[in-house]
C-alpha cells in the first residue's frame, strides 16, 4: 500500500513514523514544502528570546532519522499543488520549479496552518515578519542578529503575540502591541484579562488596543505603522494576528470543510473522501463540551490526530473523543490557562452559562512566597454541567487547569467537580484548592 | 437545638462556623482540650524551618472571631472524657481539674488524630518531640531556640518525617532518619522511592532504614537511639511514625469503628448513633476507587467532612462521594504526589493491577531548565480501569496529580484517560504530558 502524506510537521511526521513502526509493509512518502521536519514550533519564542542559542536546537529529529531508521521516503522542498481524487495522485512542484506527481492508495493532508496576514498596504516589506514555521523563526533571529533593532511593533495580542512580546523584551527591544479590537484576550473574563494587561504595563510593553493599522510605511531603515490617531515607529514588525488552516488543496479537491475553513474529519481523521485523511492544524475536531465541530490548532491535538490517522491507515482505527480546548501560555511572569468553552461560546452553543471569578492564594495561609491565582469557572444553569475554566497567576496555573479538562471530558456537573479530591500541601496551595473555592462559589450562583 | 462539637481543629471549627452561618437558631458549643483553634497544622514544618517567624502566624482565626462574630460557645482547655448516649451528654474535665458535663441534641466527634508513639523504652524523655498540634510545634520551636541543638534523629520516614528533615536541615542541624522497615515510602513504586532516597543523600540526611530502635538513652544533655547494630546520638529526637485516630471516646460509647480504628461514618458523616456525627482525621471515608471504607487523615477531607457534618445538622445533608487518597508533599527540592490505590492496595482490593514507570522531561524539547518527572501509573488488567498514580519530580508534580484524581472520581478507564486534552506550552511540559506518555505506555502492557 502507498501512503502519501502532504506536510512534514507534527501531525504528518507522527503519522509517518507510526505507520512505518506498525506496518513496515506500507510504503510511506512525505511531501514537505520547506526544508524542515519535526521541530518544536511552540519553542520558537523562547529560542528567539536567547540570542546565544541556535534555532536548530528546536529540531527534534533530523530528516535522516525518518529516512534511514524508519524508511520514510521524505521529500523536502516538494510543494503539493493539487489532488486528483479520480487518478489518486498529488501534483506539485519541487523547489527547482520542476513538476512532480505522486500516486497514493491512502492520502493524509497534514498541511497545518499559516499566519493570517491582514490586508494592510505595505505589509510585504522585508522587516515585516511572521512566526509559524522554522524558516520564519530563522528569519527573525537573523534579522535581530544582523542589524541594530531597538523597537518592535507586534500586530495582534493573542498568545503568540504575547509570548513574542516577552521574547523581544528579553532581547532588550522596546515593544508596542497593536490590535483593532479594544479587548485584550476577548475570550477571557474581563477581570483576568486586566491582570494580563497590568503585567504588560509592568513590563513596559505599550498596548494599543482598539487601534486599526491602516498602512505600513517604510522610513529609511525603519517602519511606521499608521493608525487613524497615532503612528507607531519600529525597526521590526511582527504580524501575529492569528492563523488560518491550510485547506486550499482540500477545498479545491472538493472535500467537505469545517469551522473556520478547516478540513472536516470524523473521529478517526477521515475526510469526506474515504481514501483521504486529514490531521493537525488544518483539520477540525469535535468539542468535548458542545459536541459540535470546532477548530483548535494546538500541538497536542496535532500530534494525537497524526497518530490516529496512522492507526486508521494501519487498519486499527481509533475514535478520538475530541478536544476540550485546553491551552496554556506564559507571558512574562504570568501563566494563563483555559479549558472548555468561554462564556460567549457557551451561550452560542445553547447553554445558559453562569460564571464566577474568585481570587485565592497560590500557597497556604502564612506560607512565604504566596501570590494570587484568579479562577473563572463557568457552568450551565439549566443542567448544572461544568462548561469551562480560565486561570491567571504567577504559579500553579499551568497544570492545575488539567483537573478541569479531565472533568469536562467526563461530563461532570459543577457539583461533582466541587467534590474533587485535589492535592494539598502548604507550598502548593491552600487546603481548599482555588478550583474548589471557585466551584463552591459558583454553586451558590446557579 | 444544641449542637455540641468535641474538637476545635479543622473539622470541628469548619462545622461550628457553617452551622452558625446557615442556622443562627442552633446553639453551637465546642470543647477543645488545648488552647488553640483554627490553625494551619500542615504549615508547621515550614514555620519551624524559619527561626525568625513566630509559630502564631499559623493561626488562621482567633478564638474571639468564633465567639464574638459567629456566636460559638468555644470552651478551650476542656477535655471530653466520656459520651453518655442515653442521657445525651458529654462528661469531661477542665484544665484546672474541675469536672463538667454538657448536653446535646446532636453531637459531632472531631477529635482528630494523634502521633503514634511506639513502645520504646526512654521515649518519654523531654527532648523527645512529636508534631501534630500547635502545642507540639511551639515546643519544638522553643526547644530549638533555647539550647544548642546540632543533631536530630527522626523516627519514621513518612511525609511529616520528610518535611521535618528538610525543616531541620534548613535550621542547620544534622539529621538522621531511622525506621524498622527497609523500604523508604513502602506504598511507592521502588524506582520513584529511590529518587526520594537519592535526594535525601544529596542533602546529607542519614537514612537508616531497616533499623529498629530498641531503646532511647539519655547521655548528659543529649540522647542515644540504640539499634541492634548501631547507636545514633542526637540533641533532639522527633517521633514521626504515623498517626492514629482519636477514637477512644467513640469506641467506649459503643459506636461502630472503621479501618485502623477510625470512627465509621456514612456519606453524610453520621455514625452508628443517629444523633452522633464524626468528621475529620478521626473518621473514616469511602474510597472512590475501591468503594471500600478507608482511613485517610488529610486536611481537605477533614475540612470537607466538617462542612458536610454541619450540613447534616442544619437539615441539608449532602452525600460526599469519597476520597481518592490524593496527597502531595515536598521534601527538599522534590515534589512527591500520589492519588488512588497503590499496587499492593489494588491487589488487596481484588483488582488485577498492572503498573508502569516512565520518565519524562518537565519542559519541552530544548527548553532550558528542564528536569525529570517520574510517573508511575496503574490500571486494572481485567476492566481497563485507571486505579492510581504516583509522581516524583522537581517541578510540575504537585498540581499535575489532580488530573488523575478527577479521572479516578469519574471512574475513567486508562484508555479514556490517555485521551485527556491536557495543557501544553514549552515552559510547562512536553507536548505529550508525562501523564499521557505514562498512560500510552501502560496501555501497551494491559
Short mmCIF file of C-alpha atoms in Angstrom, two decimals, chain A residues 14 40 42-44 46 53 56-60 163 288 299-301 303-304 307 318-330 334-339 362 364-368 395-407 409-410 412 415-429 431-433 435-436 440, chain B residues 14 40 42-44 46 53 57-60 163 288 296 299-301 303-304 307 318-330 334-339 362 364-368 395-407 409-410 412 415-429 431-433 435-436 440:
data_model
loop_
_atom_site.label_atom_id
_atom_site.label_comp_id
_atom_site.label_asym_id
_atom_site.label_seq_id
_atom_site.Cartn_x
_atom_site.Cartn_y
_atom_site.Cartn_z
CA UNK A 14 3.80 11.45 13.75
CA UNK A 40 9.25 22.28 18.25
CA UNK A 42 5.99 26.29 20.07
CA UNK A 43 9.55 26.63 21.37
CA UNK A 44 10.44 29.36 18.89
CA UNK A 46 11.77 31.03 23.87
CA UNK A 53 21.13 29.72 21.22
CA UNK A 56 18.43 24.48 15.10
CA UNK A 57 18.25 23.22 18.72
CA UNK A 58 14.48 23.05 18.22
CA UNK A 59 14.82 20.22 15.70
CA UNK A 60 13.63 17.09 17.49
CA UNK A 163 4.96 35.16 24.02
CA UNK A 288 -15.98 17.65 24.22
CA UNK A 299 0.18 20.91 19.32
CA UNK A 300 -1.25 18.02 21.34
CA UNK A 301 -4.25 17.65 19.05
CA UNK A 303 0.26 15.03 17.30
CA UNK A 304 -2.63 12.94 18.56
CA UNK A 307 -1.22 9.12 15.34
CA UNK A 318 -9.33 4.57 16.97
CA UNK A 319 -12.02 7.10 17.75
CA UNK A 320 -10.77 10.32 19.31
CA UNK A 321 -13.27 11.72 21.81
CA UNK A 322 -12.42 15.32 20.90
CA UNK A 323 -10.87 18.42 22.33
CA UNK A 324 -11.65 20.43 25.44
CA UNK A 325 -9.75 23.40 24.04
CA UNK A 326 -7.21 23.25 26.85
CA UNK A 327 -4.40 25.75 26.39
CA UNK A 328 -1.77 27.47 28.46
CA UNK A 329 0.77 30.14 27.75
CA UNK A 330 3.27 32.20 29.66
CA UNK A 334 2.17 35.19 34.31
CA UNK A 335 0.76 31.78 33.50
CA UNK A 336 -2.52 31.99 31.58
CA UNK A 337 -4.66 28.91 31.02
CA UNK A 338 -8.07 27.93 29.74
CA UNK A 339 -10.13 24.86 29.03
CA UNK A 362 -1.17 30.22 45.48
CA UNK A 364 -1.25 28.04 52.19
CA UNK A 365 -2.03 30.52 54.93
CA UNK A 366 1.21 32.10 56.21
CA UNK A 367 3.38 30.23 53.70
CA UNK A 368 6.05 32.58 52.30
CA UNK A 395 2.49 29.95 39.74
CA UNK A 396 0.29 26.88 39.95
CA UNK A 397 -1.86 27.64 36.89
CA UNK A 398 -0.35 25.63 34.02
CA UNK A 399 -1.00 22.16 35.41
CA UNK A 400 -3.96 23.00 37.62
CA UNK A 401 -6.14 23.60 34.56
CA UNK A 402 -5.83 19.90 33.67
CA UNK A 403 -8.13 18.85 36.51
CA UNK A 404 -10.92 20.81 34.82
CA UNK A 405 -10.01 19.44 31.39
CA UNK A 406 -10.50 15.89 32.68
CA UNK A 407 -13.74 16.87 34.43
CA UNK A 409 -14.06 15.08 29.31
CA UNK A 410 -16.01 13.10 31.92
CA UNK A 412 -19.03 16.25 35.23
CA UNK A 415 -21.47 19.89 41.99
CA UNK A 416 -19.48 16.75 41.21
CA UNK A 417 -16.35 18.72 40.41
CA UNK A 418 -16.71 20.63 43.70
CA UNK A 419 -16.16 17.28 45.44
CA UNK A 420 -12.86 16.52 43.68
CA UNK A 421 -10.16 15.18 45.96
CA UNK A 422 -7.37 17.55 44.94
CA UNK A 423 -3.87 17.54 46.39
CA UNK A 424 -2.88 19.85 49.21
CA UNK A 425 0.41 20.82 50.81
CA UNK A 426 1.33 24.32 52.03
CA UNK A 427 3.93 25.13 49.33
CA UNK A 428 1.44 24.34 46.56
CA UNK A 429 -1.87 25.86 47.57
CA UNK A 431 -6.38 23.45 51.75
CA UNK A 432 -9.31 24.28 49.50
CA UNK A 433 -7.72 24.39 46.08
CA UNK A 435 -10.56 25.45 41.74
CA UNK A 436 -12.68 24.08 44.59
CA UNK A 440 -18.20 26.26 45.71
CA UNK B 14 -15.50 24.26 59.97
CA UNK B 40 -2.63 25.50 59.73
CA UNK B 42 0.36 21.33 57.84
CA UNK B 43 2.28 24.61 57.84
CA UNK B 44 4.24 23.74 60.97
CA UNK B 46 7.74 25.25 57.10
CA UNK B 53 8.97 33.53 62.27
CA UNK B 57 1.44 33.17 62.34
CA UNK B 58 -0.16 29.82 61.58
CA UNK B 59 -3.34 30.75 63.43
CA UNK B 60 -5.96 31.38 60.77
CA UNK B 163 9.10 17.53 55.69
CA UNK B 288 -13.54 6.39 45.27
CA UNK B 296 -7.16 8.96 55.05
CA UNK B 299 -6.63 18.28 55.60
CA UNK B 300 -9.05 18.65 52.67
CA UNK B 301 -11.14 15.66 53.76
CA UNK B 303 -12.44 20.38 56.29
CA UNK B 304 -14.89 18.97 53.78
CA UNK B 307 -18.78 21.13 56.42
CA UNK B 318 -25.08 16.20 51.42
CA UNK B 319 -23.52 12.93 50.34
CA UNK B 320 -19.76 13.03 49.95
CA UNK B 321 -18.60 10.77 47.13
CA UNK B 322 -15.42 9.82 48.99
CA UNK B 323 -11.68 10.19 48.79
CA UNK B 324 -9.19 9.31 46.09
CA UNK B 325 -6.36 9.45 48.60
CA UNK B 326 -4.73 12.35 46.76
CA UNK B 327 -1.71 13.69 48.60
CA UNK B 328 1.38 15.72 47.86
CA UNK B 329 4.39 16.70 49.88
CA UNK B 330 7.67 18.46 49.31
CA UNK B 334 11.42 17.20 45.29
CA UNK B 335 7.67 17.20 44.88
CA UNK B 336 6.11 13.81 45.67
CA UNK B 337 2.46 13.09 44.88
CA UNK B 338 0.03 10.22 44.79
CA UNK B 339 -3.63 9.54 44.17
CA UNK B 362 9.40 18.64 32.88
CA UNK B 364 9.58 20.88 26.21
CA UNK B 365 12.39 19.72 23.93
CA UNK B 366 15.30 22.19 24.11
CA UNK B 367 13.59 24.37 26.73
CA UNK B 368 16.12 25.47 29.34
CA UNK B 395 8.61 20.81 39.27
CA UNK B 396 5.19 20.20 37.78
CA UNK B 397 4.17 17.33 40.07
CA UNK B 398 2.00 18.90 42.79
CA UNK B 399 -0.85 20.08 40.57
CA UNK B 400 -0.42 17.58 37.77
CA UNK B 401 -1.62 14.75 40.04
CA UNK B 402 -5.06 16.40 40.19
CA UNK B 403 -5.88 15.38 36.63
CA UNK B 404 -5.64 11.74 37.72
CA UNK B 405 -7.63 12.42 40.90
CA UNK B 406 -10.52 13.74 38.80
CA UNK B 407 -10.23 10.82 36.37
CA UNK B 409 -13.53 10.22 40.63
CA UNK B 410 -15.14 9.88 37.20
CA UNK B 412 -12.35 6.58 33.83
CA UNK B 415 -7.82 4.30 27.56
CA UNK B 416 -10.17 7.21 28.25
CA UNK B 417 -7.60 8.98 30.39
CA UNK B 418 -4.98 8.55 27.64
CA UNK B 419 -7.21 10.81 25.50
CA UNK B 420 -7.30 13.67 28.03
CA UNK B 421 -6.84 17.10 26.47
CA UNK B 422 -4.10 18.36 28.79
CA UNK B 423 -2.44 21.75 28.56
CA UNK B 424 0.84 22.25 26.73
CA UNK B 425 3.32 25.09 26.50
CA UNK B 426 7.11 24.68 26.37
CA UNK B 427 7.89 26.09 29.86
CA UNK B 428 5.45 23.64 31.48
CA UNK B 429 5.99 20.28 29.85
CA UNK B 431 3.62 18.18 24.03
CA UNK B 432 2.63 14.76 25.36
CA UNK B 433 2.18 15.43 29.05
CA UNK B 435 0.76 11.56 32.39
CA UNK B 436 -0.28 10.86 28.80
CA UNK B 440 0.11 5.30 26.46
#
